[in-house]
């Protein structure tokens, strides 16, 4: 089993142990993703582009950002699990589409 | 190299081939994640909880949702790559924190 | 009737004429606000801070941004209407709270 | 001066007294709107449609939701002020467009 499926399984186990399946409808999970994405964007809202760069962020900021990234990832993996979406597959499919929309010069 | 690092590398290659590094500041990427999360939530906004379930969605809806999930994933992987965040690690760290916050009965 | 109540009434009339009350639950309206906020943030995601300034935006950008601002406002007014929230009152209450949190020097 | 212009002026005064103009670029304000919209959607994410209805919400929930609505409104009014957007005008323009897109039967 690959890393992504392993993470999905751990998150599923976490939710099941708390009887959260009833809350984890795709609709609600999409809301949770939007909510966590809002917290992630809030980490950056008053920083300049330069201040947001890897080498400018403090360790505390990096930890806070890492945990917000994790929150988005957890709900995204959970939604993919609940809907039976293969994340690797859809990411590659979307990159393929984007290649057609944004061709390179050569 | 695991799946997640492979996806990060493919997305990095895609961005580099288009000279998009200058646009892909952490600040801008957090905005792109919020924007794509907004499109994902919009897929579900007028559906009931039941209508959003895996077995109720049409094939067309599943494809549209899968592509929005991919868009969020792509920018999330890109942000993790740009900031040097190990996604697996932060997801597991956050699940650990959540275990403390939401203990199970036994 | 003040401007805000007038706008609420126009939006209510618009929704009622289309039998949209059933879709306009507070939950769904909060999703619509998040979705439209995502479209608004997307207008700015690849612009620098300077490029996002009033005098740097093209007329076409200003129109696009104005319409996204309108979309957020419409759903926000609709949610306030459905929940019986007095927008003026809550804005002033929140500014009062913020004054306590962010005191000025003098 | 109408209510909306009065609120804009109060929010402007609040920001000016704290020298926040430098932070309040349109780009940053769009991020703040997305962040606050994320907090608003989070208030509703685990509620059913019925639980989100006006008569089902507790007083505490209504207060929390009202303050999140206020946060979105404050940054939306601030963005409109900074960009010189007439909110009433764009809302009416967008409703006009929507009338064309969603005609009624009669």
Coordinates of C-alpha atoms in Angstrom, one line a residue:
Chain A
X1 CA 0.0 0.0 0.0
X2 CA 1.4 3.4 -1.0
X3 CA 1.8 6.4 1.4
X4 CA -1.4 8.1 0.3
X5 CA -3.5 5.0 0.9
X6 CA -1.8 4.6 4.2
X7 CA -2.7 8.1 5.3
X8 CA -6.3 7.7 4.1
X9 CA -6.5 4.5 6.2
X10 CA -5.1 6.2 9.3
X11 CA -7.5 9.1 9.0
X12 CA -10.4 6.7 8.4
X13 CA -9.5 4.8 11.5
X14 CA -9.3 8.0 13.5
X15 CA -12.8 9.1 12.3
X16 CA -14.3 5.6 12.8
X17 CA -13.0 5.4 16.4
X18 CA -15.0 8.6 17.2
X19 CA -18.1 7.7 15.2
X20 CA -17.6 10.7 13.0
X21 CA -18.7 8.9 9.8
X22 CA -22.2 10.5 10.1
X23 CA -20.6 14.0 10.1
X24 CA -18.2 13.2 7.3
X25 CA -20.6 13.6 4.3
X26 CA -18.8 14.9 1.2
X27 CA -20.7 18.2 1.6
X28 CA -19.5 18.7 5.1
X29 CA -15.9 17.7 4.2
X30 CA -15.9 20.2 1.4
X31 CA -16.8 22.8 4.0
X32 CA -14.0 21.6 6.3
X33 CA -11.5 22.0 3.5
X34 CA -12.7 25.5 2.8
X35 CA -12.5 26.3 6.5
X36 CA -9.0 25.0 6.9
X37 CA -7.9 26.7 3.6
X38 CA -9.2 29.9 5.2
X39 CA -7.0 29.4 8.2
X40 CA -4.0 28.7 5.9
X41 CA -4.6 31.9 3.9
X42 CA -4.9 33.8 7.1
X43 CA -1.4 32.8 8.1
X44 CA -0.1 34.7 5.1
X45 CA -2.6 37.6 4.8
X46 CA -0.5 40.4 6.3
X47 CA 2.9 39.2 5.1
X48 CA 4.5 40.6 2.0
X49 CA 5.5 38.1 -0.7
X50 CA 9.1 38.3 0.5
X51 CA 8.2 37.7 4.2
X52 CA 6.3 34.6 3.1
X53 CA 9.4 33.0 1.6
X54 CA 10.9 29.9 3.1
X55 CA 14.0 31.6 4.4
X56 CA 12.1 34.6 5.9
X57 CA 9.6 32.7 8.0
X58 CA 10.4 32.1 11.6
X59 CA 10.4 28.6 13.0
X60 CA 7.1 29.3 14.8
X61 CA 5.5 30.5 11.6
X62 CA 6.7 27.4 9.8
X63 CA 5.2 25.2 12.4
X64 CA 1.9 27.0 12.3
X65 CA 1.8 26.9 8.5
X66 CA 2.7 23.2 8.5
X67 CA -0.2 22.4 10.8
X68 CA -2.6 24.3 8.7
X69 CA -1.3 22.6 5.6
X70 CA -1.9 19.3 7.5
X71 CA -5.5 20.3 8.3
X72 CA -6.3 20.9 4.6
X73 CA -4.5 17.6 3.7
X74 CA -6.4 15.6 6.3
X75 CA -9.8 16.7 5.1
X76 CA -8.8 16.4 1.5
X77 CA -7.6 12.8 2.0
X78 CA -10.8 12.1 4.0
X79 CA -13.0 13.4 1.2
X80 CA -11.0 11.4 -1.4
X81 CA -11.5 8.3 0.8
X82 CA -15.2 8.8 1.3
X83 CA -15.8 9.4 -2.4
X84 CA -13.4 6.7 -3.6
X85 CA -11.2 9.3 -5.4
X86 CA -7.7 8.1 -6.3
X87 CA -5.7 11.3 -5.5
X88 CA -2.6 10.3 -7.6
X89 CA -4.8 9.6 -10.6
X90 CA -6.8 12.9 -10.5
X91 CA -3.7 15.0 -9.9
X92 CA -2.1 13.4 -12.9
X93 CA -5.3 13.8 -15.0
X94 CA -5.5 17.5 -14.0
X95 CA -1.8 18.1 -14.8
X96 CA -2.5 16.6 -18.3
X97 CA -5.4 19.0 -18.8
X98 CA -3.3 21.9 -17.7
X99 CA -0.5 20.9 -20.1
X100 CA -3.1 21.4 -22.9
X101 CA -4.2 24.7 -21.5
X102 CA -0.7 26.1 -20.8
X103 CA 1.6 24.7 -23.6
X104 CA 5.3 25.4 -23.3
X105 CA 7.2 27.1 -26.1
X106 CA 9.2 24.2 -27.3
Chain B
X1 CA 11.0 8.1 -3.9
X2 CA 7.5 7.8 -2.5
X3 CA 4.3 8.8 -4.3
X4 CA 4.0 12.2 -2.6
X5 CA 7.5 13.2 -3.5
X6 CA 7.0 12.0 -7.1
X7 CA 3.9 14.2 -7.4
X8 CA 5.7 17.2 -5.9
X9 CA 8.5 16.6 -8.5
X10 CA 6.0 16.5 -11.4
X11 CA 4.3 19.6 -10.3
X12 CA 7.6 21.4 -9.8
X13 CA 8.7 20.4 -13.3
X14 CA 5.4 21.7 -14.7
X15 CA 5.8 25.0 -12.9
X16 CA 9.5 25.4 -13.8
X17 CA 8.9 24.7 -17.5
X18 CA 6.6 27.7 -17.5
X19 CA 8.8 30.0 -15.4
X20 CA 6.1 30.1 -12.8
X21 CA 8.5 30.1 -9.8
X22 CA 8.2 33.8 -9.5
X23 CA 4.4 33.6 -9.1
X24 CA 4.6 30.6 -6.7
X25 CA 5.4 32.5 -3.5
X26 CA 3.9 30.8 -0.4
X27 CA 1.6 33.7 0.0
X28 CA 0.2 33.3 -3.6
X29 CA 0.0 29.6 -3.3
X30 CA -2.1 29.9 -0.1
X31 CA -4.5 32.1 -2.1
X32 CA -4.6 29.5 -4.9
X33 CA -5.5 26.8 -2.3
X34 CA -8.3 29.0 -0.9
X35 CA -9.5 29.8 -4.4
X36 CA -9.7 26.1 -5.4
X37 CA -11.2 25.1 -2.1
X38 CA -13.9 27.7 -2.9
X39 CA -14.6 26.0 -6.2
X40 CA -14.7 22.6 -4.5
X41 CA -17.3 23.8 -1.9
X42 CA -19.3 25.4 -4.7
X43 CA -19.7 21.9 -6.2
X44 CA -21.7 20.9 -3.1
X45 CA -23.4 24.1 -2.0
X46 CA -26.9 23.4 -3.3
X47 CA -26.8 19.6 -2.7
X48 CA -28.4 18.1 0.4
X49 CA -26.1 15.9 2.5
X50 CA -27.7 12.8 0.9
X51 CA -27.3 14.1 -2.6
X52 CA -23.6 14.6 -1.9
X53 CA -23.1 10.9 -1.0
X54 CA -20.9 8.8 -3.2
X55 CA -23.8 6.7 -4.5
X56 CA -26.0 9.7 -5.3
X57 CA -23.6 11.7 -7.3
X58 CA -23.8 11.4 -11.1
X59 CA -20.7 10.4 -13.1
X60 CA -20.4 14.0 -14.4
X61 CA -20.5 15.3 -10.8
X62 CA -17.9 12.9 -9.7
X63 CA -15.6 13.9 -12.5
X64 CA -16.1 17.6 -11.7
X65 CA -15.5 17.0 -8.0
X66 CA -12.4 14.9 -8.7
X67 CA -10.9 17.7 -10.7
X68 CA -11.5 20.3 -8.0
X69 CA -10.0 17.9 -5.4
X70 CA -7.0 17.6 -7.8
X71 CA -6.7 21.4 -8.0
X72 CA -6.5 21.8 -4.2
X73 CA -4.1 18.9 -4.0
X74 CA -1.8 20.3 -6.7
X75 CA -1.4 23.7 -5.0
X76 CA -1.1 22.1 -1.6
X77 CA 1.7 19.8 -2.8
X78 CA 3.3 22.8 -4.5
X79 CA 3.2 24.9 -1.3
X80 CA 4.6 22.0 0.6
X81 CA 7.4 21.6 -1.9
X82 CA 8.2 25.4 -1.9
X83 CA 8.3 25.5 1.9
X84 CA 10.1 22.2 2.3
X85 CA 7.1 20.7 4.3
X86 CA 7.0 16.9 4.6
X87 CA 3.3 16.3 4.1
X88 CA 3.3 12.8 5.6
X89 CA 5.1 14.0 8.6
X90 CA 2.8 17.0 9.3
X91 CA -0.3 15.0 8.7
X92 CA 0.8 12.4 11.3
X93 CA 1.9 15.2 13.7
X94 CA -1.6 16.8 13.4
X95 CA -3.4 13.5 13.9
X96 CA -1.3 13.0 17.1
X97 CA -2.4 16.4 18.3
X98 CA -6.0 15.7 17.4
X99 CA -5.8 12.4 19.4
X100 CA -5.0 14.4 22.5
X101 CA -7.8 16.8 21.8
X102 CA -10.4 14.2 21.0
X103 CA -9.7 11.1 23.1
X104 CA -11.7 8.0 22.5
X105 CA -13.7 6.4 25.4
X106 CA -11.4 3.3 25.8
Chain C
X1 CA -35.9 51.8 5.1
X2 CA -32.2 52.1 4.9
X3 CA -30.0 50.9 2.0
X4 CA -29.0 47.7 3.6
X5 CA -32.6 46.6 4.3
X6 CA -33.5 47.6 0.7
X7 CA -30.8 45.4 -0.7
X8 CA -31.9 42.6 1.5
X9 CA -35.5 43.0 0.3
X10 CA -34.4 43.0 -3.4
X11 CA -32.3 39.9 -2.9
X12 CA -35.2 38.2 -1.0
X13 CA -37.6 39.0 -3.8
X14 CA -35.2 37.6 -6.4
X15 CA -34.8 34.4 -4.5
X16 CA -38.5 34.0 -3.7
X17 CA -39.5 34.5 -7.4
X18 CA -37.3 31.5 -8.2
X19 CA -38.4 29.3 -5.3
X20 CA -34.9 29.3 -4.0
X21 CA -35.8 29.5 -0.3
X22 CA -35.4 25.7 0.0
X23 CA -31.8 26.0 -1.1
X24 CA -31.0 29.1 1.0
X25 CA -30.4 27.4 4.3
X26 CA -27.9 29.2 6.5
X27 CA -25.5 26.2 6.0
X28 CA -25.7 26.5 2.2
X29 CA -25.4 30.2 2.2
X30 CA -22.2 30.0 4.2
X31 CA -20.9 27.7 1.5
X32 CA -21.9 30.1 -1.2
X33 CA -20.1 33.0 0.6
X34 CA -16.9 30.8 0.9
X35 CA -17.2 29.9 -2.8
X36 CA -17.6 33.5 -3.9
X37 CA -14.8 34.6 -1.6
X38 CA -12.6 32.0 -3.3
X39 CA -13.4 33.5 -6.7
X40 CA -12.6 37.0 -5.3
X41 CA -9.2 35.8 -3.9
X42 CA -8.5 34.1 -7.2
X43 CA -8.7 37.5 -9.0
X44 CA -5.7 38.6 -6.9
X45 CA -3.7 35.5 -6.5
X46 CA -1.0 36.1 -9.2
X47 CA -0.9 39.9 -8.8
X48 CA 1.8 41.6 -6.7
X49 CA 0.6 43.9 -3.9
X50 CA 1.4 46.9 -6.2
X51 CA -0.5 45.4 -9.1
X52 CA -3.5 45.0 -6.9
X53 CA -3.7 48.7 -6.1
X54 CA -6.6 50.8 -7.4
X55 CA -4.5 52.8 -9.8
X56 CA -2.7 49.7 -11.3
X57 CA -5.8 47.6 -12.1
X58 CA -7.2 47.8 -15.6
X59 CA -10.9 48.7 -16.1
X60 CA -11.6 45.1 -17.0
X61 CA -10.0 43.9 -13.8
X62 CA -12.0 46.4 -11.8
X63 CA -15.2 45.2 -13.3
X64 CA -14.4 41.6 -12.7
X65 CA -13.4 42.4 -9.1
X66 CA -16.5 44.5 -8.5
X67 CA -18.7 41.6 -9.7
X68 CA -17.0 39.2 -7.3
X69 CA -17.3 41.6 -4.5
X70 CA -21.0 41.8 -5.4
X71 CA -21.4 38.1 -5.3
X72 CA -20.0 37.9 -1.8
X73 CA -22.1 40.8 -0.7
X74 CA -25.3 39.3 -2.1
X75 CA -24.9 36.0 -0.3
X76 CA -23.8 37.8 2.9
X77 CA -26.9 40.0 2.8
X78 CA -29.1 36.9 2.1
X79 CA -27.6 35.0 5.0
X80 CA -28.1 38.1 7.3
X81 CA -31.7 38.3 6.0
X82 CA -32.5 34.6 6.5
X83 CA -31.0 34.6 10.1
X84 CA -32.4 38.0 11.1
X85 CA -29.0 39.5 11.6
X86 CA -28.8 43.3 11.6
X87 CA -25.6 43.9 9.6
X88 CA -25.0 47.5 10.8
X89 CA -25.4 46.3 14.4
X90 CA -23.0 43.4 14.2
X91 CA -20.4 45.4 12.2
X92 CA -20.4 48.1 14.9
X93 CA -20.4 45.4 17.7
X94 CA -17.4 43.8 16.1
X95 CA -15.5 47.1 15.6
X96 CA -16.1 47.7 19.3
X97 CA -14.6 44.3 20.2
X98 CA -11.7 45.0 17.9
X99 CA -11.1 48.4 19.6
X100 CA -10.5 46.5 22.8
X101 CA -8.2 44.0 21.1
X102 CA -6.2 46.6 19.2
X103 CA -6.0 49.8 21.3
X104 CA -4.4 52.9 19.8
X105 CA -1.5 54.6 21.5
X106 CA -3.4 57.7 22.7
Chain D
X1 CA -24.4 59.9 3.8
X2 CA -26.0 56.4 3.6
X3 CA -25.4 53.6 6.0
X4 CA -22.9 51.8 3.8
X5 CA -20.8 54.9 3.3
X6 CA -21.0 55.5 7.1
X7 CA -19.7 52.0 7.8
X8 CA -17.0 52.4 5.3
X9 CA -15.9 55.7 7.0
X10 CA -15.9 54.1 10.4
X11 CA -13.8 51.1 9.3
X12 CA -11.4 53.5 7.4
X13 CA -11.0 55.6 10.6
X14 CA -10.3 52.4 12.6
X15 CA -7.6 51.3 10.1
X16 CA -6.1 54.8 9.8
X17 CA -5.8 55.2 13.6
X18 CA -3.7 52.0 13.6
X19 CA -1.6 52.8 10.5
X20 CA -3.0 49.7 8.8
X21 CA -3.2 51.3 5.3
X22 CA 0.0 49.6 4.4
X23 CA -1.4 46.2 5.2
X24 CA -4.7 46.9 3.5
X25 CA -3.8 46.3 -0.1
X26 CA -6.6 44.9 -2.2
X27 CA -4.7 41.6 -2.5
X28 CA -4.4 41.3 1.3
X29 CA -8.0 42.3 1.9
X30 CA -9.2 39.6 -0.5
X31 CA -7.2 37.1 1.6
X32 CA -8.8 38.5 4.8
X33 CA -12.2 38.0 3.2
X34 CA -11.4 34.4 2.3
X35 CA -10.0 33.8 5.8
X36 CA -13.1 35.1 7.5
X37 CA -15.4 33.3 5.1
X38 CA -13.6 30.2 6.1
X39 CA -14.4 30.9 9.7
X40 CA -18.0 31.5 8.9
X41 CA -18.3 28.2 6.9
X42 CA -16.6 26.4 9.8
X43 CA -19.5 27.5 12.1
X44 CA -21.9 25.4 10.0
X45 CA -19.7 22.5 8.8
X46 CA -21.0 19.9 11.2
X47 CA -24.6 21.1 11.4
X48 CA -27.3 19.5 9.4
X49 CA -29.4 21.9 7.2
X50 CA -32.1 21.8 9.8
X51 CA -29.8 22.5 12.6
X52 CA -28.5 25.6 10.8
X53 CA -32.0 27.1 10.6
X54 CA -32.7 30.3 12.5
X55 CA -35.1 28.7 14.9
X56 CA -32.7 25.8 15.7
X57 CA -29.6 27.7 16.5
X58 CA -28.8 28.5 20.1
X59 CA -28.3 32.1 21.2
X60 CA -24.6 31.4 21.6
X61 CA -24.4 30.1 18.0
X62 CA -26.3 33.1 16.7
X63 CA -23.8 35.4 18.4
X64 CA -20.8 33.5 17.1
X65 CA -22.3 33.5 13.5
X66 CA -23.2 37.2 13.7
X67 CA -19.6 38.1 14.6
X68 CA -18.2 36.0 11.7
X69 CA -20.7 37.7 9.3
X70 CA -19.5 41.0 10.7
X71 CA -15.8 40.0 10.0
X72 CA -16.6 39.2 6.4
X73 CA -18.6 42.4 6.1
X74 CA -15.9 44.6 7.6
X75 CA -13.2 43.4 5.2
X76 CA -15.6 43.5 2.2
X77 CA -16.5 47.1 3.1
X78 CA -12.8 47.9 3.5
X79 CA -11.9 46.4 0.1
X80 CA -14.8 48.3 -1.5
X81 CA -13.6 51.5 0.1
X82 CA -9.9 51.0 -0.9
X83 CA -10.9 50.2 -4.5
X84 CA -13.6 52.9 -4.8
X85 CA -16.3 50.3 -5.4
X86 CA -19.9 51.4 -4.8
X87 CA -21.4 48.3 -3.1
X88 CA -25.0 49.2 -3.8
X89 CA -24.3 49.8 -7.4
X90 CA -22.4 46.5 -8.0
X91 CA -24.9 44.5 -6.1
X92 CA -27.7 45.9 -8.3
X93 CA -25.6 45.4 -11.4
X94 CA -25.0 41.7 -10.4
X95 CA -28.7 41.1 -9.6
X96 CA -29.5 42.5 -13.1
X97 CA -27.0 40.0 -14.7
X98 CA -28.4 37.2 -12.6
X99 CA -32.0 38.1 -13.8
X100 CA -30.8 37.5 -17.3
X101 CA -29.2 34.2 -16.4
X102 CA -32.0 32.9 -14.3
X103 CA -35.3 34.1 -15.9
X104 CA -38.6 33.5 -14.0
X105 CA -41.4 31.7 -15.8
X106 CA -43.7 34.7 -16.2

